[in-house]
Coordinates of C-alpha atoms in Angstrom, one line a residue:
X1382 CA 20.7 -13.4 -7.4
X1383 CA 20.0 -14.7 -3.8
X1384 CA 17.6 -13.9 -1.4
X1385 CA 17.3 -14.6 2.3
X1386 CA 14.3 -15.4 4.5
X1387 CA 13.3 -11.7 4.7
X1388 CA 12.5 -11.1 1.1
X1389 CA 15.8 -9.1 1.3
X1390 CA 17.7 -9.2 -2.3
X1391 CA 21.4 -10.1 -2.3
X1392 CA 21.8 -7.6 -5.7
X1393 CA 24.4 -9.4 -7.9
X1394 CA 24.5 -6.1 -9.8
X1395 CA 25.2 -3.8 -7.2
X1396 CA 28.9 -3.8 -7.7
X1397 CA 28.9 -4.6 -11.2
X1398 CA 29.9 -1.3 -13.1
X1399 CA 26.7 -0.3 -15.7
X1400 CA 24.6 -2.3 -14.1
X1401 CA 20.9 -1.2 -12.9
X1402 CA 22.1 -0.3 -9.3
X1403 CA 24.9 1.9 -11.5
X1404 CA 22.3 3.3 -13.5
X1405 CA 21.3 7.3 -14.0
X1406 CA 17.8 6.3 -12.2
X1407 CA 19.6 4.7 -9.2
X1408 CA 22.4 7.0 -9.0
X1409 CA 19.9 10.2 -9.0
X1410 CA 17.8 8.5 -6.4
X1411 CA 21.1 7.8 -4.0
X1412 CA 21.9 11.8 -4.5
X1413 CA 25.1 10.7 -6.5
X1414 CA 26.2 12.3 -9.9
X1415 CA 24.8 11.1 -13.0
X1416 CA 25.8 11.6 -17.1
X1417 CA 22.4 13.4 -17.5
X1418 CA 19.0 13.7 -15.6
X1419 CA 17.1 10.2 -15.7
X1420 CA 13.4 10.6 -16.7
X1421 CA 10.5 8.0 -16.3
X1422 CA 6.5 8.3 -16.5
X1423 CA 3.7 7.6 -13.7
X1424 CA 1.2 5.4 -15.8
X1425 CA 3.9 5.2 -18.7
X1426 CA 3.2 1.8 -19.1
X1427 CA -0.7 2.3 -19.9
X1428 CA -3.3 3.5 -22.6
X1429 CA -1.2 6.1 -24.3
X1430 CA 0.0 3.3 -26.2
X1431 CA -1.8 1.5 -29.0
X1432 CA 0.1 -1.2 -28.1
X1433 CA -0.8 -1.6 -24.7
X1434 CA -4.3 -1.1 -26.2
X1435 CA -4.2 -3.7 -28.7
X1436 CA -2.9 -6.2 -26.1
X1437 CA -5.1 -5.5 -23.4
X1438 CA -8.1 -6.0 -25.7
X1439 CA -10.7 -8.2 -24.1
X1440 CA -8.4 -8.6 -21.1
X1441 CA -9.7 -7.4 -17.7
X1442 CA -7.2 -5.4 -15.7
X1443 CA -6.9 -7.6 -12.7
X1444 CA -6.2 -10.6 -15.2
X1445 CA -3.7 -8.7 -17.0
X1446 CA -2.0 -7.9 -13.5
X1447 CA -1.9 -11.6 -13.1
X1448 CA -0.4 -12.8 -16.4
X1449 CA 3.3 -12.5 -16.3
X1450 CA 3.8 -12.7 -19.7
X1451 CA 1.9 -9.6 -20.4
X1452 CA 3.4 -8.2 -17.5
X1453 CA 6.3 -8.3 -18.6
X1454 CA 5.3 -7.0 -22.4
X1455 CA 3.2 -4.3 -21.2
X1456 CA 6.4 -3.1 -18.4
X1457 CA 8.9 -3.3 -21.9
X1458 CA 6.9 -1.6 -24.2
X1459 CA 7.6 2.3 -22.9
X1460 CA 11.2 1.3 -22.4
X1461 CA 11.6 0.4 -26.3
X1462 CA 9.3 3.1 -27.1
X1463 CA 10.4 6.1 -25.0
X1464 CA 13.7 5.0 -23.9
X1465 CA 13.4 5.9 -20.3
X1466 CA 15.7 5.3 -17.8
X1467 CA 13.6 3.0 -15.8
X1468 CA 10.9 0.8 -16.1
X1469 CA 7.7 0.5 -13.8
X1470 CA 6.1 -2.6 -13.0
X1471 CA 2.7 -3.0 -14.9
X1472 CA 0.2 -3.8 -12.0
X1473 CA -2.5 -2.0 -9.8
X1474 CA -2.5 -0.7 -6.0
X1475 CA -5.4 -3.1 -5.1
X1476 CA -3.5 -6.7 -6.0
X1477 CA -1.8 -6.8 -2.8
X1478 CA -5.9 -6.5 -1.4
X1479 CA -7.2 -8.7 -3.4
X1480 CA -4.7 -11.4 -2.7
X1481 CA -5.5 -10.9 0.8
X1482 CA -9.1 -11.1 0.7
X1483 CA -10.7 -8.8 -0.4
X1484 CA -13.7 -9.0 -3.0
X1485 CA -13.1 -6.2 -5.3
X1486 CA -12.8 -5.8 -9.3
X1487 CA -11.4 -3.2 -11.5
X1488 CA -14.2 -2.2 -13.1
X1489 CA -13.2 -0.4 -16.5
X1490 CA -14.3 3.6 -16.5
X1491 CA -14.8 3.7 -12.8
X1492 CA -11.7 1.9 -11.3
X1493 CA -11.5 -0.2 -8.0
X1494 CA -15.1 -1.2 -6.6
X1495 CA -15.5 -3.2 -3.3
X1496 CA -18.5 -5.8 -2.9
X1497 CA -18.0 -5.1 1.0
X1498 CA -16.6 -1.9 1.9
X1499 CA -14.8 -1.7 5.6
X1500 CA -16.9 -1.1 8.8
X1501 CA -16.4 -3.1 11.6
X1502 CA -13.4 -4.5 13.1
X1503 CA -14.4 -8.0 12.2
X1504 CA -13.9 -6.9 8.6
X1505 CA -10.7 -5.7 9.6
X1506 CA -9.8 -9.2 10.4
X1507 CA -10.7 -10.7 7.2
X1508 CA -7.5 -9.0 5.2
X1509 CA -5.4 -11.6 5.7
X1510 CA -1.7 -11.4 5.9
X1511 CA 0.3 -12.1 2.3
X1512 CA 3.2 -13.6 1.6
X1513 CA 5.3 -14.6 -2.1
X1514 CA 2.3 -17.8 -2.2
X1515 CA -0.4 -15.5 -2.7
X1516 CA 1.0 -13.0 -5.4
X1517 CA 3.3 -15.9 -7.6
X1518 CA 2.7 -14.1 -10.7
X1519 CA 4.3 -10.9 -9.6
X1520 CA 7.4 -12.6 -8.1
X1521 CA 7.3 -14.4 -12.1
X1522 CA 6.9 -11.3 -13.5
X1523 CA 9.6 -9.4 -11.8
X1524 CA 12.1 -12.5 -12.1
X1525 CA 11.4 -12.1 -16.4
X1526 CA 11.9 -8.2 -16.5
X1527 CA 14.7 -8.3 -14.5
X1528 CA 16.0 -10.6 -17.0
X1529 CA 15.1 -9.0 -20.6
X1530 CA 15.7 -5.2 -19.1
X1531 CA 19.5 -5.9 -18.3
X1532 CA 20.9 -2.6 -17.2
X1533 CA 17.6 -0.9 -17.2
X1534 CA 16.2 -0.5 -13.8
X1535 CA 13.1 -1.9 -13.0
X1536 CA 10.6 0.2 -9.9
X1537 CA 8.4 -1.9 -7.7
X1538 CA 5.3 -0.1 -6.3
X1539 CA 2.5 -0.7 -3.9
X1540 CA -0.4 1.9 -2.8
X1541 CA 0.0 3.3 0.4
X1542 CA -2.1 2.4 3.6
X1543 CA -4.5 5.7 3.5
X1544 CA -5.2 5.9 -0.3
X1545 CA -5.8 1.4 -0.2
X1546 CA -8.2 2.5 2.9
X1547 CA -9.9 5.1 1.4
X1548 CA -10.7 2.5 -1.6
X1549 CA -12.0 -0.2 1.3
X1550 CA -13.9 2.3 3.6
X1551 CA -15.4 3.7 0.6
X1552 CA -16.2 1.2 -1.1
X1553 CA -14.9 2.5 -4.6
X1554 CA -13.5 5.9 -6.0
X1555 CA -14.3 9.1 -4.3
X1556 CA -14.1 12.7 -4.6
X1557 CA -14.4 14.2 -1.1
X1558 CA -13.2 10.9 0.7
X1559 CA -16.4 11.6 3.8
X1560 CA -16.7 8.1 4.3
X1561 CA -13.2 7.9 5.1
X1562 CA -12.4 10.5 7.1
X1563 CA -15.7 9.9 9.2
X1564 CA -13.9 6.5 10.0
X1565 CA -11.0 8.7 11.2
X1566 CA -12.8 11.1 13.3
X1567 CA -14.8 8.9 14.8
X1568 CA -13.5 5.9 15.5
X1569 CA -9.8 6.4 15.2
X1570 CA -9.1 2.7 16.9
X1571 CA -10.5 1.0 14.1
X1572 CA -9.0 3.2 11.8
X1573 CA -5.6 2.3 12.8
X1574 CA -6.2 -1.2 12.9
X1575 CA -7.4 -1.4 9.4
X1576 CA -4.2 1.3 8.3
X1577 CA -1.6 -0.6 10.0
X1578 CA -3.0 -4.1 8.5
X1579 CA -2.9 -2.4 5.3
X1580 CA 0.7 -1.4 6.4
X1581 CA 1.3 -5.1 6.6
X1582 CA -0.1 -6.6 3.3
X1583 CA 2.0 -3.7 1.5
X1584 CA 5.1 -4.1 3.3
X1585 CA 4.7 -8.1 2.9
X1586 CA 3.9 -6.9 -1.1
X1587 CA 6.9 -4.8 -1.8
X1588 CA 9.2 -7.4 0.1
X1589 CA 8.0 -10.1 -2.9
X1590 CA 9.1 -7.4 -5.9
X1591 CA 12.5 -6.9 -3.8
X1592 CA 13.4 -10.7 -3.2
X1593 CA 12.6 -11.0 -7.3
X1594 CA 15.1 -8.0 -8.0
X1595 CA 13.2 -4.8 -8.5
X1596 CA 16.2 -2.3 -8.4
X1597 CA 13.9 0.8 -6.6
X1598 CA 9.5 0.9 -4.9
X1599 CA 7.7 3.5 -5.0
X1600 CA 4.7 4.0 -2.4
X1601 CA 1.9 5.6 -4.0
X1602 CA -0.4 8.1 -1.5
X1603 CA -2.3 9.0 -4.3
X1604 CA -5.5 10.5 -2.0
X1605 CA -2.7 11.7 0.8
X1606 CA -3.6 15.4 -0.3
X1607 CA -7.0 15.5 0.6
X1608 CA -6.1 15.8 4.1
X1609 CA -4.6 18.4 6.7
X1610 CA -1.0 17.9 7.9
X1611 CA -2.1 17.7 11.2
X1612 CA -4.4 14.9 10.4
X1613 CA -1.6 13.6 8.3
X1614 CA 0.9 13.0 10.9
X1615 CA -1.6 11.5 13.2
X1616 CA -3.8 9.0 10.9
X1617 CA -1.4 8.2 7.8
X1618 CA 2.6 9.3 8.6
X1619 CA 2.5 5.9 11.6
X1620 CA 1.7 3.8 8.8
X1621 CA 3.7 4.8 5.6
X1622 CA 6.2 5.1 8.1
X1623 CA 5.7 1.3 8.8
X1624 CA 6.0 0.4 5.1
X1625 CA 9.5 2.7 4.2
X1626 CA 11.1 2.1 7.4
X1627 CA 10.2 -1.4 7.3
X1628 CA 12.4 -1.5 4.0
X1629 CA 15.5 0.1 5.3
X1630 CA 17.5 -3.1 4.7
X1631 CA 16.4 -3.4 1.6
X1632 CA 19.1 -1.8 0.3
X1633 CA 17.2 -0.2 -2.7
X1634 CA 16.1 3.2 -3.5
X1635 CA 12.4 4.3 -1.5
X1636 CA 9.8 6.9 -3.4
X1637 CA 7.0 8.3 -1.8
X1638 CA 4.5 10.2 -3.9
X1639 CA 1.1 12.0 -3.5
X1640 CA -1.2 14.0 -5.3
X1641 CA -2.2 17.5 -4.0
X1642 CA 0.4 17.3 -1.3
X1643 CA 2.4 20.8 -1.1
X1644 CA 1.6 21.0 2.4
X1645 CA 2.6 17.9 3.4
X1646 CA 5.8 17.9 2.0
X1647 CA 7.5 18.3 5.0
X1648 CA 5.5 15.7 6.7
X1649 CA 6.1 12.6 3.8
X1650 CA 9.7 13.2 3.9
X1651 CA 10.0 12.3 6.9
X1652 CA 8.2 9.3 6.4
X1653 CA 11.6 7.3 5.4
X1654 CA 12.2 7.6 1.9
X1655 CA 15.2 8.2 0.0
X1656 CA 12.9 10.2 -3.1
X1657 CA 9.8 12.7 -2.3
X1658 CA 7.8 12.7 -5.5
X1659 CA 5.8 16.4 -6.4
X1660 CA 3.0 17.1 -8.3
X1661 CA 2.9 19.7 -10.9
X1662 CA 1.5 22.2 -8.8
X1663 CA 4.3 22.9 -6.2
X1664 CA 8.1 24.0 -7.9
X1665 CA 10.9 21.6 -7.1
X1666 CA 13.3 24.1 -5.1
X1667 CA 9.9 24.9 -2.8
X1668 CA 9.7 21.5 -2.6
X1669 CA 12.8 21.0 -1.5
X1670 CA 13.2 23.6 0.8
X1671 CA 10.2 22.3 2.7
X1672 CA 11.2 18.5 2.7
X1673 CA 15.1 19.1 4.1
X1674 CA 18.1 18.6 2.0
X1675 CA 18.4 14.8 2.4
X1676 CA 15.8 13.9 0.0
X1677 CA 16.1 13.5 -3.6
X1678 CA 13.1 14.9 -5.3
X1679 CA 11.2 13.5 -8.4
X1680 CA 8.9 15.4 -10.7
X1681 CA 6.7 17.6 -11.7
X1682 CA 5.2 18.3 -15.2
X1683 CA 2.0 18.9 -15.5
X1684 CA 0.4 16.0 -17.9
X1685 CA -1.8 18.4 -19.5
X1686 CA 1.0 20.6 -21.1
X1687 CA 1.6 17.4 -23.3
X1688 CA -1.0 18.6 -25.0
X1689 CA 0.4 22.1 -25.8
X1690 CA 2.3 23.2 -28.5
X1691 CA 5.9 21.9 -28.6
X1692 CA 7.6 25.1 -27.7
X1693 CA 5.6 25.6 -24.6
X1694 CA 6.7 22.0 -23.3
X1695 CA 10.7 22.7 -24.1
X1696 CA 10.4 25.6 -22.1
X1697 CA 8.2 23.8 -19.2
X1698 CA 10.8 21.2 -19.2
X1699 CA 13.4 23.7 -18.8
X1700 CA 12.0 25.0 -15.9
X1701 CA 11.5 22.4 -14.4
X1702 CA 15.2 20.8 -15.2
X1703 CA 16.5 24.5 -13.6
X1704 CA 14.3 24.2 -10.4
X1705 CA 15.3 20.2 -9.6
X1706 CA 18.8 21.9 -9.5
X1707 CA 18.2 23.3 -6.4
X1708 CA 17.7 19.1 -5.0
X1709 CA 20.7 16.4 -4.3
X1710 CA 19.2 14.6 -6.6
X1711 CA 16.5 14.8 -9.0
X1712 CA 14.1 12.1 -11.1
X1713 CA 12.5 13.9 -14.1
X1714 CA 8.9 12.4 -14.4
X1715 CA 5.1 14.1 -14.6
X1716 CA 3.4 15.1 -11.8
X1717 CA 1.3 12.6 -12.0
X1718 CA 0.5 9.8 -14.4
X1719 CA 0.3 9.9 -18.2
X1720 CA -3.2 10.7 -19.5
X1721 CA -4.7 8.4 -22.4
X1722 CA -5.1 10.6 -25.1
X1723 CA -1.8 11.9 -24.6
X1724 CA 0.5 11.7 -28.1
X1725 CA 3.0 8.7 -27.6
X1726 CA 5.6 10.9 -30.2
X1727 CA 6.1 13.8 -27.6
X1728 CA 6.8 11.5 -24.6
X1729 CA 9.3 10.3 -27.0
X1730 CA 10.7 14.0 -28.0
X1731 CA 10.2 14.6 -23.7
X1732 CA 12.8 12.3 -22.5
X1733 CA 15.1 13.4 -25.5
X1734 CA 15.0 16.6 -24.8
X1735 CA 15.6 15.9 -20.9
X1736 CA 18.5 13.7 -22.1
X1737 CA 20.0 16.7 -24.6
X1738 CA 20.0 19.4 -21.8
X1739 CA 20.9 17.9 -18.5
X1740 CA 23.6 15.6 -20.3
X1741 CA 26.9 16.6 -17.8
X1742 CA 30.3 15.0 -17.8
X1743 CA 30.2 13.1 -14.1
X1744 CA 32.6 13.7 -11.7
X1745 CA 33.7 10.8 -8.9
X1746 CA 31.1 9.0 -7.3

C-alpha cells in the first residue's frame, strides 16, 4: 500500500477479488449485491468480553487507546469471537482532542472529563491542528490490523464536531447538553469557531486511519439527537459536512450515525455520507424514506432485546432483516453500542442467524 501527501490510500486491495474492498461490509455500504447481509456491533470490541476485561485490567482507557499492541488484540478479539464481517478500530472519540491539546482523561464510570472546559475564544485557539506525528500509535495500530485481518474489513471512526463540543463546552458527560446549547444561542461566532476546529482535528484524524488502510470511517454524532433539525442544519450539518465531504477522495465507504435522531434523518444524509446509521427507535424503510434512496442504511436493534429470550430476538432480527430490504443497501448492526452485561454467546448466535437468513446467491456486480 501507498499513500500520497493527502493521507489519501492507494488501496492495493481494491481490485483484488475477496479482498476487504470486495467484502460483504464494503459491497453493502457501496449499494452493490452481496452473498448475505454483513453484520457488525457499535462497542463490539468492549466489556461484553471477558477477554477484553482480563486485558484491560489495570490499564486506563486512554493508555490502552495508545498501545498498539492491544489495539490491535482488543480490535481482533470480536472478529474471532463473533465472526463479524468487519472489525472496528478499538479507540475513543476524545484521542484526536487529546492529541491536540486538550487536558482531559477517561475517567472510568463517568467517561470523558475536561480540566478546562471551552469558553472563550482564546481557548478555542489552544486545540491545535493534528497531523500522523501526534497520533503514531493509531497509524501503528491500523498498519498491524490491516495486516492480521486479511480480507476482513477494518472501520475507522472519529466523533463528530457537536457531540466532541458538547464534551469541551461541558466540561464532561451531560444529560440535557444546557451548557452547550447556551454556547449556541448565544454566541454562535464562537460556537462555530470551536465546531469547525473540531471539524479540522477530526478530518486531520480520519485522514491518518485512511493513509494506514482502514477499508470504511464512521462519524459518530452520538449527542446529534438532542437537538431540533432546524438547529441542526444551522450549528452542526456545516461542520459534519466539513469532515465527510472533506473525505470524498478517499475512496472508502462514509457512516454517519446518531443517537435519538429520527428527525434528522433527512438532515444527516445529506451531510455526505455513503451509510446513515439508525437507532433502534425509528424502522429502516422510515428511515429510508426520509433520508432519499442514495443512502445505504445501517442498523437498528435495540441492545436491550439481547437480553430477552431467544425467540423474541430471531423474530426482532427478522424484522429488522425485512425492513433494511426496503434500502440499496443495508449493514446489520444495534442501534447503538453493545451493553456490558450483554451475553457474548447470543452476539455469537445474532450474526449467525443474520448470516442463515439473508444468505442470497449474488447476481453481477
Amino acid at each position: 500500500m501507498t499513500t500520497d501527501t493527502t493521507g489519501t490510500a492507494a488501496r492495493d486491495d481494491a481490485s483484488r477479488p475477496g479482498g476487504p474492498a470486495d467484502s460483504p461490509f464494503v459491497r453493502a455500504c457501496r449499494r452493490r449485491p452481496v452473498p448475505h447481509t454483513p453484520v457488525w456491533f457499535m462497542r463490539q470490541a468492549g466489556r461484553s468480553l471477558p477477554e477484553y476485561r482480563e486485558i484491560r485490567a489495570n490499564v486506563a482507557m486512554l493508555e490502552s487507546c495508545r498501545r498498539p499492541d492491544l489495539v490491535t488484540e482488543i480490535t481482533l478479539q470480536p472478529v474471532r469471537r463473533h465472526k463479524v464481517d468487519a472489525a472496528i478500530l478499538f479507540s475513543d472519540i476524545v484521542v484526536p482532542v487529546a492529541a491536540a491539546g486538550v487536558d482531559l482523561d477517561i475517567v472510568p464510570g463517568t467517561g470523558p472529563v475536561v480540566a478546562e472546559p471551552v469558553r472563550t475564544a482564546a481557548d478555542v485557539q489552544r486545540i491545535r491542528l493534528i497531523d500522523r506525528d501526534d497520533v503514531p500509535y493509531v497509524d501503528e495500530a491500523v498498519r498491524m490490523l490491516v495486516k492480521e485481518l486479511g480480507d476482513t474489513p477494518l472501520i475507522g471512526f472519529a466523533g463528530a464536531p457537536f457531540t466532541l463540543a458538547s464534551y469541551l463546552v461541558e466540561g464532561g458527560p451531560s444529560r440535557n447538553h444546557v451548557k452547550t446549547k447556551a454556547l449556541m444561542y448565544g454566541d454562535p461566532d464562537l460556537w462555530h469557531a470551536l465546531a469547525g476546529r473540531l471539524a479540522e482535528v477530526t478530518l486531520a484524524f480520519l485522514r491518518v486511519q485512511i493513509a494506514a488502510g482502514v477499508s470504511a470511517v464512521q462519524l459518530f454524532d452520538s449527542w446529534a439527537g438532542a437537538l431540533s433539525e432546524a438547529d441542526y442544519r444551522r450549528f452542526v450539518l456545516p461542520h459534519s459536512t466539513a469532515v465527510l465531504s472533506g473525505l470524498a477522495d478517499a475512496g472508502i465507504p462514509r457512516i454517519h450515525f446518531g443517537v435519538g435522531t429520527a428527525e434528522l434523518l433527512g438532515a444527516m444524509g445529506e451531510a455526505g455520507a455513503d451509510v446513515v446509521g439508525v437507532d433502534w427507535r425509528t424502522p429502516l424503510d422510515v428511515a429510508t424514506h426520509r433520508i432519499g434512496p442514495d443512502k445505504a442504511v445501517q442498523g437498528n436493534l435495540d441492545p436491550c432485546l439481547l437480553f430477552a429470550p431467544w425467540p423474541v430476538i430471531e423474530a426482532e432480527v427478522r424484522r429488522i432483516l425485512d425492513q433494511g430490504r426496503a434500502a440499496p443497501g443495508h449493514v446489520f448492526n444495534l442501534g447503538h453500542g453493545v451493553l456490558p452485561e450483554t451475553d457474548p454467546e447470543v452476539l455469537t448466535r445474532v450474526v449467525a442467524l443474520v448470516h442463515e437468513l439473508s444468505a442470497r446467491p449474488t447476481e453481477g456486480a
